[in-house]
Amino acid sequence: MNFVAALNDAAAKNLQTLEEQIRGAIAEDSFIYEACAPLIRGGKRLRPMLFLLCANAKEILPHERTMPLATALELIHTASLVHDDIIDTSKKRRGVETANSKYGAQIAVLVGDYLFAKAFQLVAENDYGAEVSTVLSKLVKNLCVGEIMQDRSLFVVPTMSEYYTRINLKTAIFLSSCCRLGAIVSAMNERDVENLTAYGSGLGLAFQIIDDLLDFFGDEKITGKPHGGDLKSGVITLPVIRALATSDDASELKELVTRGKVTTADIDTAIKIIHATDAVDYCRTRAEAHIESARINLPLTLKTSVSLALEQIADFVVDRTR
């Protein structure tokens, strides 16, 4: 499913304006623009679009009120990807060379820092208030905590609780924050704010679980990343956790994923072991349960068009191929 197809006409028009705002935000420096261009061109815009849908869920707000914050959210996401690629020593992202591969880790760190700073500059200049700034600050803090947690446990099999804590910090809180910010900007009542936040959380958990599946079984031409990138970096995700709990070859798989150096042949072996178990169906079932939880939390007070778009985005998350 094309993500844009999950949006109503108003949201699609917002997307066009958003693209212009994102390009404009980094255009002040030609080198920064060049370094970020592959990431900026290839994104799904899930995070800012969730914000925009929630912000316009009761009445259409002027672009001057919504676009700076939507742009800031995408810049924060892009910054986190730049830093993730440095930590994972990734060579490619979305089928093109990463900033750290092209320019080196030192420059890439500064590019990511620039994007974070630019995001908060946009928020400060447009007077969103303390509540919005607090949500964004906590969001970036949690992204960092999740990354630190992950980096300190490379090549270690996490418990289910540890896995969920990590994906909550790295993904679910981001999507829930986007929904929460939209609800805040549109001045919703407290119950609707909390319900939309819960919708975003369920969406985020499902998104990351499907992402973990795609890392092993996605079409590399579509995802733009080689199979087993997480495993090669030492990040052990839900498909492996489930296979370790059910496979007759669990001891071989555990030795492979915890040895500290994973080869392409090791990844091929891991994929075969995982595929021989119910891990794929198990992960999809868990993702679908989180999506159902997200749907249940959608407030009844939203405009019909917005509710439909958020429902369709939920479908997109579990059906996506990249």
PDB file of C-alpha atoms in Angstrom:
ATOM      1  CA  MET A   1       0.000   0.000   0.000  1.00  0.00           C
ATOM      2  CA  ASN A   2       1.204   3.478  -0.888  1.00  0.00           C
ATOM      3  CA  PHE A   3       1.285   5.555   2.300  1.00  0.00           C
ATOM      4  CA  VAL A   4      -0.071   8.643   0.549  1.00  0.00           C
ATOM      5  CA  ALA A   5      -3.103   6.585  -0.547  1.00  0.00           C
ATOM      6  CA  ALA A   6      -4.006   6.324   3.134  1.00  0.00           C
ATOM      7  CA  LEU A   7      -4.532  10.077   3.362  1.00  0.00           C
ATOM      8  CA  ASN A   8      -7.528  12.196   2.557  1.00  0.00           C
ATOM      9  CA  ASP A   9      -7.303  15.049   0.050  1.00  0.00           C
ATOM     10  CA  ALA A  10      -6.624  17.695   2.689  1.00  0.00           C
ATOM     11  CA  ALA A  11      -3.777  15.653   4.152  1.00  0.00           C
ATOM     12  CA  ALA A  12      -2.304  15.052   0.696  1.00  0.00           C
ATOM     13  CA  LYS A  13      -2.246  18.812   0.131  1.00  0.00           C
ATOM     14  CA  ASN A  14      -0.575  19.193   3.528  1.00  0.00           C
ATOM     15  CA  LEU A  15       2.048  16.708   2.383  1.00  0.00           C
ATOM     16  CA  GLN A  16       2.981  18.873  -0.594  1.00  0.00           C
ATOM     17  CA  THR A  17       3.384  21.929   1.625  1.00  0.00           C
ATOM     18  CA  LEU A  18       5.346  19.867   4.137  1.00  0.00           C
ATOM     19  CA  GLU A  19       7.835  18.781   1.468  1.00  0.00           C
ATOM     20  CA  GLU A  20       8.494  22.417   0.621  1.00  0.00           C
ATOM     21  CA  GLN A  21       8.918  23.310   4.297  1.00  0.00           C
ATOM     22  CA  ILE A  22      11.366  20.460   4.937  1.00  0.00           C
ATOM     23  CA  ARG A  23      13.525  21.366   1.947  1.00  0.00           C
ATOM     24  CA  GLY A  24      13.423  25.018   2.924  1.00  0.00           C
ATOM     25  CA  ALA A  25      14.456  24.281   6.518  1.00  0.00           C
ATOM     26  CA  ILE A  26      17.808  22.796   5.458  1.00  0.00           C
ATOM     27  CA  ALA A  27      18.401  24.896   2.355  1.00  0.00           C
ATOM     28  CA  GLU A  28      20.361  27.572   4.213  1.00  0.00           C
ATOM     29  CA  ASP A  29      23.495  25.430   3.991  1.00  0.00           C
ATOM     30  CA  SER A  30      24.258  23.678   0.686  1.00  0.00           C
ATOM     31  CA  PHE A  31      26.486  21.019   2.264  1.00  0.00           C
ATOM     32  CA  ILE A  32      23.893  20.129   4.929  1.00  0.00           C
ATOM     33  CA  TYR A  33      21.262  19.956   2.212  1.00  0.00           C
ATOM     34  CA  GLU A  34      23.422  17.638   0.091  1.00  0.00           C
ATOM     35  CA  ALA A  35      24.198  15.400   3.061  1.00  0.00           C
ATOM     36  CA  CYS A  36      20.526  15.122   4.059  1.00  0.00           C
ATOM     37  CA  ALA A  37      18.957  15.039   0.601  1.00  0.00           C
ATOM     38  CA  PRO A  38      18.810  11.208   0.254  1.00  0.00           C
ATOM     39  CA  LEU A  39      17.034  10.906   3.621  1.00  0.00           C
ATOM     40  CA  ILE A  40      14.759  13.870   2.970  1.00  0.00           C
ATOM     41  CA  ARG A  41      13.714  12.543  -0.444  1.00  0.00           C
ATOM     42  CA  GLY A  42      12.999   8.990   0.652  1.00  0.00           C
ATOM     43  CA  GLY A  43      10.898   9.301   3.791  1.00  0.00           C
ATOM     44  CA  LYS A  44       7.329   8.099   4.341  1.00  0.00           C
ATOM     45  CA  ARG A  45       6.516  11.246   6.373  1.00  0.00           C
ATOM     46  CA  LEU A  46       4.556   9.068   8.795  1.00  0.00           C
ATOM     47  CA  ARG A  47       5.450  11.138  11.856  1.00  0.00           C
ATOM     48  CA  PRO A  48       4.580  14.635  10.607  1.00  0.00           C
ATOM     49  CA  MET A  49       1.468  13.333   8.859  1.00  0.00           C
ATOM     50  CA  LEU A  50       0.199  11.767  12.086  1.00  0.00           C
ATOM     51  CA  PHE A  51       0.713  15.138  13.735  1.00  0.00           C
ATOM     52  CA  LEU A  52      -1.056  17.010  10.927  1.00  0.00           C
ATOM     53  CA  LEU A  53      -4.016  14.644  10.894  1.00  0.00           C
ATOM     54  CA  CYS A  54      -4.477  14.960  14.657  1.00  0.00           C
ATOM     55  CA  ALA A  55      -3.934  18.728  14.593  1.00  0.00           C
ATOM     56  CA  ASN A  56      -6.676  19.102  11.974  1.00  0.00           C
ATOM     57  CA  ALA A  57      -8.965  16.459  13.459  1.00  0.00           C
ATOM     58  CA  LYS A  58     -11.677  18.907  14.520  1.00  0.00           C
ATOM     59  CA  GLU A  59     -11.071  21.977  12.377  1.00  0.00           C
ATOM     60  CA  ILE A  60      -8.540  22.921   9.727  1.00  0.00           C
ATOM     61  CA  LEU A  61      -5.781  24.994  11.298  1.00  0.00           C
ATOM     62  CA  PRO A  62      -3.695  27.467   9.258  1.00  0.00           C
ATOM     63  CA  HIS A  63      -0.376  26.184   7.917  1.00  0.00           C
ATOM     64  CA  GLU A  64       1.403  28.858   9.909  1.00  0.00           C
ATOM     65  CA  ARG A  65       0.277  27.050  13.060  1.00  0.00           C
ATOM     66  CA  THR A  66       0.977  23.466  12.025  1.00  0.00           C
ATOM     67  CA  MET A  67       3.798  23.300   9.467  1.00  0.00           C
ATOM     68  CA  PRO A  68       6.745  24.460  11.605  1.00  0.00           C
ATOM     69  CA  LEU A  69       6.070  21.713  14.180  1.00  0.00           C
ATOM     70  CA  ALA A  70       5.389  19.090  11.481  1.00  0.00           C
ATOM     71  CA  THR A  71       8.703  20.024   9.866  1.00  0.00           C
ATOM     72  CA  ALA A  72      10.488  19.867  13.217  1.00  0.00           C
ATOM     73  CA  LEU A  73       9.200  16.320  13.790  1.00  0.00           C
ATOM     74  CA  GLU A  74      10.546  15.135  10.439  1.00  0.00           C
ATOM     75  CA  LEU A  75      13.903  16.829  11.100  1.00  0.00           C
ATOM     76  CA  ILE A  76      14.153  15.081  14.481  1.00  0.00           C
ATOM     77  CA  HIS A  77      13.399  11.761  12.785  1.00  0.00           C
ATOM     78  CA  THR A  78      16.016  12.439  10.111  1.00  0.00           C
ATOM     79  CA  ALA A  79      18.590  13.398  12.745  1.00  0.00           C
ATOM     80  CA  SER A  80      17.941  10.142  14.594  1.00  0.00           C
ATOM     81  CA  LEU A  81      18.482   8.172  11.370  1.00  0.00           C
ATOM     82  CA  VAL A  82      21.786   9.937  10.725  1.00  0.00           C
ATOM     83  CA  HIS A  83      22.974   9.068  14.232  1.00  0.00           C
ATOM     84  CA  ASP A  84      21.625   5.499  13.986  1.00  0.00           C
ATOM     85  CA  ASP A  85      23.647   4.950  10.827  1.00  0.00           C
ATOM     86  CA  ILE A  86      26.806   6.126  12.589  1.00  0.00           C
ATOM     87  CA  ILE A  87      26.244   3.804  15.548  1.00  0.00           C
ATOM     88  CA  ASP A  88      25.404   0.855  13.283  1.00  0.00           C
ATOM     89  CA  THR A  89      28.198   1.749  10.794  1.00  0.00           C
ATOM     90  CA  SER A  90      25.548   1.383   8.075  1.00  0.00           C
ATOM     91  CA  LYS A  91      26.720   1.906   4.531  1.00  0.00           C
ATOM     92  CA  LYS A  92      23.301   2.344   2.940  1.00  0.00           C
ATOM     93  CA  ARG A  93      19.927   3.772   3.889  1.00  0.00           C
ATOM     94  CA  ARG A  94      16.971   3.685   1.484  1.00  0.00           C
ATOM     95  CA  GLY A  95      19.255   2.323  -1.204  1.00  0.00           C
ATOM     96  CA  VAL A  96      21.780   5.168  -1.124  1.00  0.00           C
ATOM     97  CA  GLU A  97      25.052   5.827   0.681  1.00  0.00           C
ATOM     98  CA  THR A  98      24.702   7.046   4.272  1.00  0.00           C
ATOM     99  CA  ALA A  99      26.162  10.343   5.478  1.00  0.00           C
ATOM    100  CA  ASN A 100      28.720   8.571   7.669  1.00  0.00           C
ATOM    101  CA  SER A 101      29.835   6.365   4.787  1.00  0.00           C
ATOM    102  CA  LYS A 102      30.111   9.318   2.411  1.00  0.00           C
ATOM    103  CA  TYR A 103      31.544  11.999   4.700  1.00  0.00           C
ATOM    104  CA  GLY A 104      32.815  10.159   7.785  1.00  0.00           C
ATOM    105  CA  ALA A 105      31.389   9.770  11.278  1.00  0.00           C
ATOM    106  CA  GLN A 106      32.577  13.157  12.577  1.00  0.00           C
ATOM    107  CA  ILE A 107      30.746  15.126   9.904  1.00  0.00           C
ATOM    108  CA  ALA A 108      27.690  12.887  10.161  1.00  0.00           C
ATOM    109  CA  VAL A 109      27.435  13.512  13.936  1.00  0.00           C
ATOM    110  CA  LEU A 110      27.438  17.241  13.289  1.00  0.00           C
ATOM    111  CA  VAL A 111      24.835  16.907  10.528  1.00  0.00           C
ATOM    112  CA  GLY A 112      22.552  15.063  12.959  1.00  0.00           C
ATOM    113  CA  ASP A 113      23.170  17.664  15.656  1.00  0.00           C
ATOM    114  CA  TYR A 114      22.373  20.430  13.172  1.00  0.00           C
ATOM    115  CA  LEU A 115      19.035  18.819  12.355  1.00  0.00           C
ATOM    116  CA  PHE A 116      18.106  18.499  16.032  1.00  0.00           C
ATOM    117  CA  ALA A 117      19.022  22.141  16.598  1.00  0.00           C
ATOM    118  CA  LYS A 118      17.092  23.290  13.537  1.00  0.00           C
ATOM    119  CA  ALA A 119      14.007  21.425  14.741  1.00  0.00           C
ATOM    120  CA  PHE A 120      14.030  23.137  18.121  1.00  0.00           C
ATOM    121  CA  GLN A 121      14.729  26.486  16.457  1.00  0.00           C
ATOM    122  CA  LEU A 122      11.523  26.104  14.436  1.00  0.00           C
ATOM    123  CA  VAL A 123       9.549  25.312  17.580  1.00  0.00           C
ATOM    124  CA  ALA A 124      11.027  28.244  19.528  1.00  0.00           C
ATOM    125  CA  GLU A 125      10.463  30.747  16.729  1.00  0.00           C
ATOM    126  CA  ASN A 126       6.802  29.803  16.394  1.00  0.00           C
ATOM    127  CA  ASP A 127       5.856  30.072  20.065  1.00  0.00           C
ATOM    128  CA  TYR A 128       4.294  26.651  20.631  1.00  0.00           C
ATOM    129  CA  GLY A 129       4.605  26.957  24.386  1.00  0.00           C
ATOM    130  CA  ALA A 130       6.110  24.969  27.227  1.00  0.00           C
ATOM    131  CA  GLU A 131       3.902  21.876  26.883  1.00  0.00           C
ATOM    132  CA  VAL A 132       4.954  21.252  23.275  1.00  0.00           C
ATOM    133  CA  SER A 133       8.625  21.880  24.093  1.00  0.00           C
ATOM    134  CA  THR A 134       8.415  19.446  27.009  1.00  0.00           C
ATOM    135  CA  VAL A 135       6.931  16.681  24.812  1.00  0.00           C
ATOM    136  CA  LEU A 136       9.651  17.202  22.192  1.00  0.00           C
ATOM    137  CA  SER A 137      12.446  17.287  24.774  1.00  0.00           C
ATOM    138  CA  LYS A 138      11.226  14.055  26.358  1.00  0.00           C
ATOM    139  CA  LEU A 139      10.945  12.518  22.901  1.00  0.00           C
ATOM    140  CA  VAL A 140      14.580  13.221  22.036  1.00  0.00           C
ATOM    141  CA  LYS A 141      15.678  12.107  25.518  1.00  0.00           C
ATOM    142  CA  ASN A 142      13.855   8.791  25.081  1.00  0.00           C
ATOM    143  CA  LEU A 143      15.356   8.268  21.633  1.00  0.00           C
ATOM    144  CA  CYS A 144      18.792   8.637  23.204  1.00  0.00           C
ATOM    145  CA  VAL A 145      17.983   6.346  26.146  1.00  0.00           C
ATOM    146  CA  GLY A 146      16.670   3.695  23.763  1.00  0.00           C
ATOM    147  CA  GLU A 147      19.793   3.921  21.614  1.00  0.00           C
ATOM    148  CA  ILE A 148      22.066   3.713  24.662  1.00  0.00           C
ATOM    149  CA  MET A 149      20.131   0.715  25.971  1.00  0.00           C
ATOM    150  CA  GLN A 150      20.450  -0.993  22.610  1.00  0.00           C
ATOM    151  CA  ASP A 151      24.142  -0.212  22.240  1.00  0.00           C
ATOM    152  CA  ARG A 152      24.926  -1.533  25.742  1.00  0.00           C
ATOM    153  CA  SER A 153      23.252  -4.865  25.003  1.00  0.00           C
ATOM    154  CA  LEU A 154      24.623  -5.742  21.570  1.00  0.00           C
ATOM    155  CA  PHE A 155      24.926  -9.475  20.900  1.00  0.00           C
ATOM    156  CA  VAL A 156      22.917 -10.175  24.067  1.00  0.00           C
ATOM    157  CA  VAL A 157      19.523 -11.870  23.839  1.00  0.00           C
ATOM    158  CA  PRO A 158      16.981  -9.549  25.495  1.00  0.00           C
ATOM    159  CA  THR A 159      13.993 -10.686  27.503  1.00  0.00           C
ATOM    160  CA  MET A 160      10.613  -9.894  26.012  1.00  0.00           C
ATOM    161  CA  SER A 161      10.264  -7.076  28.536  1.00  0.00           C
ATOM    162  CA  GLU A 162      13.642  -5.601  27.564  1.00  0.00           C
ATOM    163  CA  TYR A 163      12.772  -5.839  23.879  1.00  0.00           C
ATOM    164  CA  TYR A 164       9.488  -4.003  24.404  1.00  0.00           C
ATOM    165  CA  THR A 165      11.131  -1.325  26.532  1.00  0.00           C
ATOM    166  CA  ARG A 166      13.630  -0.709  23.747  1.00  0.00           C
ATOM    167  CA  ILE A 167      11.119  -0.457  20.903  1.00  0.00           C
ATOM    168  CA  ASN A 168       8.884   1.724  23.039  1.00  0.00           C
ATOM    169  CA  LEU A 169      11.723   4.191  23.612  1.00  0.00           C
ATOM    170  CA  LYS A 170      13.005   4.121  20.027  1.00  0.00           C
ATOM    171  CA  THR A 171       9.751   4.036  18.051  1.00  0.00           C
ATOM    172  CA  ALA A 172       6.439   3.930  19.914  1.00  0.00           C
ATOM    173  CA  ILE A 173       7.028   7.066  21.970  1.00  0.00           C
ATOM    174  CA  PHE A 174       7.898   8.964  18.786  1.00  0.00           C
ATOM    175  CA  LEU A 175       4.613   8.098  17.051  1.00  0.00           C
ATOM    176  CA  SER A 176       2.587   8.636  20.219  1.00  0.00           C
ATOM    177  CA  SER A 177       4.267  12.028  20.702  1.00  0.00           C
ATOM    178  CA  CYS A 178       3.305  13.068  17.162  1.00  0.00           C
ATOM    179  CA  CYS A 179      -0.335  12.247  17.864  1.00  0.00           C
ATOM    180  CA  ARG A 180      -0.198  13.892  21.275  1.00  0.00           C
ATOM    181  CA  LEU A 181       1.278  17.087  19.848  1.00  0.00           C
ATOM    182  CA  GLY A 182      -1.433  17.240  17.201  1.00  0.00           C
ATOM    183  CA  ALA A 183      -4.094  16.861  19.870  1.00  0.00           C
ATOM    184  CA  ILE A 184      -2.461  19.575  21.998  1.00  0.00           C
ATOM    185  CA  VAL A 185      -2.183  22.035  19.118  1.00  0.00           C
ATOM    186  CA  SER A 186      -5.840  21.454  18.206  1.00  0.00           C
ATOM    187  CA  ALA A 187      -6.822  22.082  21.873  1.00  0.00           C
ATOM    188  CA  MET A 188      -8.549  18.729  22.409  1.00  0.00           C
ATOM    189  CA  ASN A 189      -9.841  17.720  25.810  1.00  0.00           C
ATOM    190  CA  GLU A 190      -7.592  15.662  28.058  1.00  0.00           C
ATOM    191  CA  ARG A 191      -9.326  12.353  27.337  1.00  0.00           C
ATOM    192  CA  ASP A 192      -8.953  12.727  23.569  1.00  0.00           C
ATOM    193  CA  VAL A 193      -5.303  13.737  23.999  1.00  0.00           C
ATOM    194  CA  GLU A 194      -4.622  10.569  25.981  1.00  0.00           C
ATOM    195  CA  ASN A 195      -6.580   8.367  23.562  1.00  0.00           C
ATOM    196  CA  LEU A 196      -4.702   9.673  20.540  1.00  0.00           C
ATOM    197  CA  THR A 197      -1.444   9.212  22.425  1.00  0.00           C
ATOM    198  CA  ALA A 198      -2.425   5.573  23.065  1.00  0.00           C
ATOM    199  CA  TYR A 199      -3.324   5.163  19.382  1.00  0.00           C
ATOM    200  CA  GLY A 200       0.151   6.360  18.413  1.00  0.00           C
ATOM    201  CA  SER A 201       1.797   4.048  20.918  1.00  0.00           C
ATOM    202  CA  GLY A 202       0.049   0.944  19.564  1.00  0.00           C
ATOM    203  CA  LEU A 203       0.855   2.050  16.046  1.00  0.00           C
ATOM    204  CA  GLY A 204       4.527   2.501  16.954  1.00  0.00           C
ATOM    205  CA  LEU A 205       4.909  -0.917  18.570  1.00  0.00           C
ATOM    206  CA  ALA A 206       3.373  -2.572  15.512  1.00  0.00           C
ATOM    207  CA  PHE A 207       5.534  -0.486  13.175  1.00  0.00           C
ATOM    208  CA  GLN A 208       8.758  -1.599  14.868  1.00  0.00           C
ATOM    209  CA  ILE A 209       7.778  -5.274  14.985  1.00  0.00           C
ATOM    210  CA  ILE A 210       7.037  -5.222  11.241  1.00  0.00           C
ATOM    211  CA  ASP A 211      10.318  -3.351  10.713  1.00  0.00           C
ATOM    212  CA  ASP A 212      12.139  -6.141  12.544  1.00  0.00           C
ATOM    213  CA  LEU A 213      10.492  -8.702  10.253  1.00  0.00           C
ATOM    214  CA  LEU A 214      11.393  -6.739   7.126  1.00  0.00           C
ATOM    215  CA  ASP A 215      15.021  -6.689   8.253  1.00  0.00           C
ATOM    216  CA  PHE A 216      15.077 -10.451   7.671  1.00  0.00           C
ATOM    217  CA  PHE A 217      12.406 -11.085   5.076  1.00  0.00           C
ATOM    218  CA  GLY A 218      11.766  -7.827   3.212  1.00  0.00           C
ATOM    219  CA  ASP A 219      12.601  -7.288  -0.443  1.00  0.00           C
ATOM    220  CA  GLU A 220      16.038  -5.657  -0.390  1.00  0.00           C
ATOM    221  CA  LYS A 221      15.235  -3.691  -3.550  1.00  0.00           C
ATOM    222  CA  ILE A 222      12.247  -2.151  -1.778  1.00  0.00           C
ATOM    223  CA  THR A 223      13.663  -1.694   1.726  1.00  0.00           C
ATOM    224  CA  GLY A 224      16.999  -0.407   0.417  1.00  0.00           C
ATOM    225  CA  LYS A 225      18.852  -2.378   3.106  1.00  0.00           C
ATOM    226  CA  PRO A 226      20.533  -5.805   3.071  1.00  0.00           C
ATOM    227  CA  HIS A 227      18.968  -8.649   5.028  1.00  0.00           C
ATOM    228  CA  GLY A 228      20.051  -9.073   8.626  1.00  0.00           C
ATOM    229  CA  GLY A 229      21.404  -5.581   9.159  1.00  0.00           C
ATOM    230  CA  ASP A 230      20.250  -5.541  12.777  1.00  0.00           C
ATOM    231  CA  LEU A 231      21.765  -8.957  13.456  1.00  0.00           C
ATOM    232  CA  LYS A 232      25.064  -7.925  11.912  1.00  0.00           C
ATOM    233  CA  SER A 233      25.101  -4.891  14.204  1.00  0.00           C
ATOM    234  CA  GLY A 234      24.369  -7.092  17.223  1.00  0.00           C
ATOM    235  CA  VAL A 235      20.754  -6.015  17.670  1.00  0.00           C
ATOM    236  CA  ILE A 236      18.580  -9.015  18.525  1.00  0.00           C
ATOM    237  CA  THR A 237      14.918  -8.505  17.678  1.00  0.00           C
ATOM    238  CA  LEU A 238      11.575 -10.285  18.072  1.00  0.00           C
ATOM    239  CA  PRO A 239      11.914 -12.820  15.218  1.00  0.00           C
ATOM    240  CA  VAL A 240      15.135 -14.123  16.800  1.00  0.00           C
ATOM    241  CA  ILE A 241      13.690 -14.057  20.331  1.00  0.00           C
ATOM    242  CA  ARG A 242      10.730 -16.145  19.192  1.00  0.00           C
ATOM    243  CA  ALA A 243      12.882 -18.579  17.214  1.00  0.00           C
ATOM    244  CA  LEU A 244      15.185 -19.063  20.223  1.00  0.00           C
ATOM    245  CA  ALA A 245      12.142 -20.009  22.301  1.00  0.00           C
ATOM    246  CA  THR A 246      10.731 -22.541  19.809  1.00  0.00           C
ATOM    247  CA  SER A 247      13.382 -23.846  17.394  1.00  0.00           C
ATOM    248  CA  ASP A 248      15.078 -27.241  17.598  1.00  0.00           C
ATOM    249  CA  ASP A 249      18.160 -25.339  16.412  1.00  0.00           C
ATOM    250  CA  ALA A 250      17.951 -22.729  19.178  1.00  0.00           C
ATOM    251  CA  SER A 251      21.440 -23.498  20.521  1.00  0.00           C
ATOM    252  CA  GLU A 252      22.990 -22.978  17.082  1.00  0.00           C
ATOM    253  CA  LEU A 253      21.045 -19.756  16.578  1.00  0.00           C
ATOM    254  CA  LYS A 254      22.000 -18.418  20.008  1.00  0.00           C
ATOM    255  CA  GLU A 255      25.691 -19.117  19.423  1.00  0.00           C
ATOM    256  CA  LEU A 256      25.463 -17.384  16.069  1.00  0.00           C
ATOM    257  CA  VAL A 257      23.725 -14.207  17.287  1.00  0.00           C
ATOM    258  CA  THR A 258      25.813 -13.759  20.443  1.00  0.00           C
ATOM    259  CA  ARG A 259      29.322 -14.492  19.178  1.00  0.00           C
ATOM    260  CA  GLY A 260      30.133 -10.835  18.486  1.00  0.00           C
ATOM    261  CA  LYS A 261      30.785 -11.091  14.759  1.00  0.00           C
ATOM    262  CA  VAL A 262      28.062 -12.085  12.311  1.00  0.00           C
ATOM    263  CA  THR A 263      28.880 -12.913   8.698  1.00  0.00           C
ATOM    264  CA  THR A 264      26.623 -12.972   5.640  1.00  0.00           C
ATOM    265  CA  ALA A 265      26.629 -16.778   5.838  1.00  0.00           C
ATOM    266  CA  ASP A 266      25.549 -16.531   9.490  1.00  0.00           C
ATOM    267  CA  ILE A 267      22.641 -14.296   8.499  1.00  0.00           C
ATOM    268  CA  ASP A 268      21.553 -16.802   5.840  1.00  0.00           C
ATOM    269  CA  THR A 269      21.651 -19.563   8.466  1.00  0.00           C
ATOM    270  CA  ALA A 270      19.683 -17.447  10.939  1.00  0.00           C
ATOM    271  CA  ILE A 271      17.014 -16.700   8.339  1.00  0.00           C
ATOM    272  CA  LYS A 272      16.589 -20.407   7.600  1.00  0.00           C
ATOM    273  CA  ILE A 273      16.260 -21.255  11.297  1.00  0.00           C
ATOM    274  CA  ILE A 274      13.788 -18.424  11.918  1.00  0.00           C
ATOM    275  CA  HIS A 275      11.743 -19.305   8.848  1.00  0.00           C
ATOM    276  CA  ALA A 276      11.417 -22.908  10.010  1.00  0.00           C
ATOM    277  CA  THR A 277       9.605 -21.738  13.163  1.00  0.00           C
ATOM    278  CA  ASP A 278       6.356 -19.829  13.669  1.00  0.00           C
ATOM    279  CA  ALA A 279       8.320 -16.604  14.283  1.00  0.00           C
ATOM    280  CA  VAL A 280       6.960 -14.734  11.250  1.00  0.00           C
ATOM    281  CA  ASP A 281       3.326 -15.523  12.080  1.00  0.00           C
ATOM    282  CA  TYR A 282       4.001 -14.840  15.765  1.00  0.00           C
ATOM    283  CA  CYS A 283       5.434 -11.380  15.026  1.00  0.00           C
ATOM    284  CA  ARG A 284       2.582 -10.506  12.672  1.00  0.00           C
ATOM    285  CA  THR A 285       0.017 -11.626  15.247  1.00  0.00           C
ATOM    286  CA  ARG A 286       1.638  -9.399  17.879  1.00  0.00           C
ATOM    287  CA  ALA A 287       1.774  -6.463  15.472  1.00  0.00           C
ATOM    288  CA  GLU A 288      -1.892  -6.918  14.567  1.00  0.00           C
ATOM    289  CA  ALA A 289      -2.816  -7.000  18.273  1.00  0.00           C
ATOM    290  CA  HIS A 290      -1.066  -3.653  18.794  1.00  0.00           C
ATOM    291  CA  ILE A 291      -2.860  -2.234  15.761  1.00  0.00           C
ATOM    292  CA  GLU A 292      -6.192  -3.382  17.147  1.00  0.00           C
ATOM    293  CA  SER A 293      -5.334  -1.670  20.433  1.00  0.00           C
ATOM    294  CA  ALA A 294      -4.519   1.490  18.468  1.00  0.00           C
ATOM    295  CA  ARG A 295      -7.855   1.397  16.639  1.00  0.00           C
ATOM    296  CA  ILE A 296      -9.833   0.950  19.858  1.00  0.00           C
ATOM    297  CA  ASN A 297      -8.300   4.140  21.236  1.00  0.00           C
ATOM    298  CA  LEU A 298      -9.334   6.395  18.352  1.00  0.00           C
ATOM    299  CA  PRO A 299     -11.636   9.074  19.808  1.00  0.00           C
ATOM    300  CA  LEU A 300     -15.202   9.156  18.500  1.00  0.00           C
ATOM    301  CA  THR A 301     -15.044  12.961  18.371  1.00  0.00           C
ATOM    302  CA  LEU A 302     -12.696  13.125  15.362  1.00  0.00           C
ATOM    303  CA  LYS A 303     -13.866  14.195  11.925  1.00  0.00           C
ATOM    304  CA  THR A 304     -14.887  11.181   9.843  1.00  0.00           C
ATOM    305  CA  SER A 305     -12.219  11.885   7.233  1.00  0.00           C
ATOM    306  CA  VAL A 306      -9.477  11.965   9.875  1.00  0.00           C
ATOM    307  CA  SER A 307     -10.694   8.789  11.580  1.00  0.00           C
ATOM    308  CA  LEU A 308     -10.716   7.041   8.196  1.00  0.00           C
ATOM    309  CA  ALA A 309      -7.183   8.230   7.428  1.00  0.00           C
ATOM    310  CA  LEU A 310      -5.883   7.056  10.821  1.00  0.00           C
ATOM    311  CA  GLU A 311      -7.592   3.675  10.279  1.00  0.00           C
ATOM    312  CA  GLN A 312      -5.954   3.378   6.866  1.00  0.00           C
ATOM    313  CA  ILE A 313      -2.562   4.304   8.298  1.00  0.00           C
ATOM    314  CA  ALA A 314      -2.996   1.449  10.763  1.00  0.00           C
ATOM    315  CA  ASP A 315      -3.597  -0.870   7.792  1.00  0.00           C
ATOM    316  CA  PHE A 316      -0.510   0.519   6.080  1.00  0.00           C
ATOM    317  CA  VAL A 317       1.702  -0.180   9.089  1.00  0.00           C
ATOM    318  CA  VAL A 318       0.963  -3.920   9.167  1.00  0.00           C
ATOM    319  CA  ASP A 319       0.819  -4.361   5.387  1.00  0.00           C
ATOM    320  CA  ARG A 320       3.853  -2.303   4.418  1.00  0.00           C
ATOM    321  CA  THR A 321       6.820  -3.697   2.506  1.00  0.00           C
ATOM    322  CA  ARG A 322       9.380  -1.045   3.451  1.00  0.00           C
TER     323      ARG A 322
END
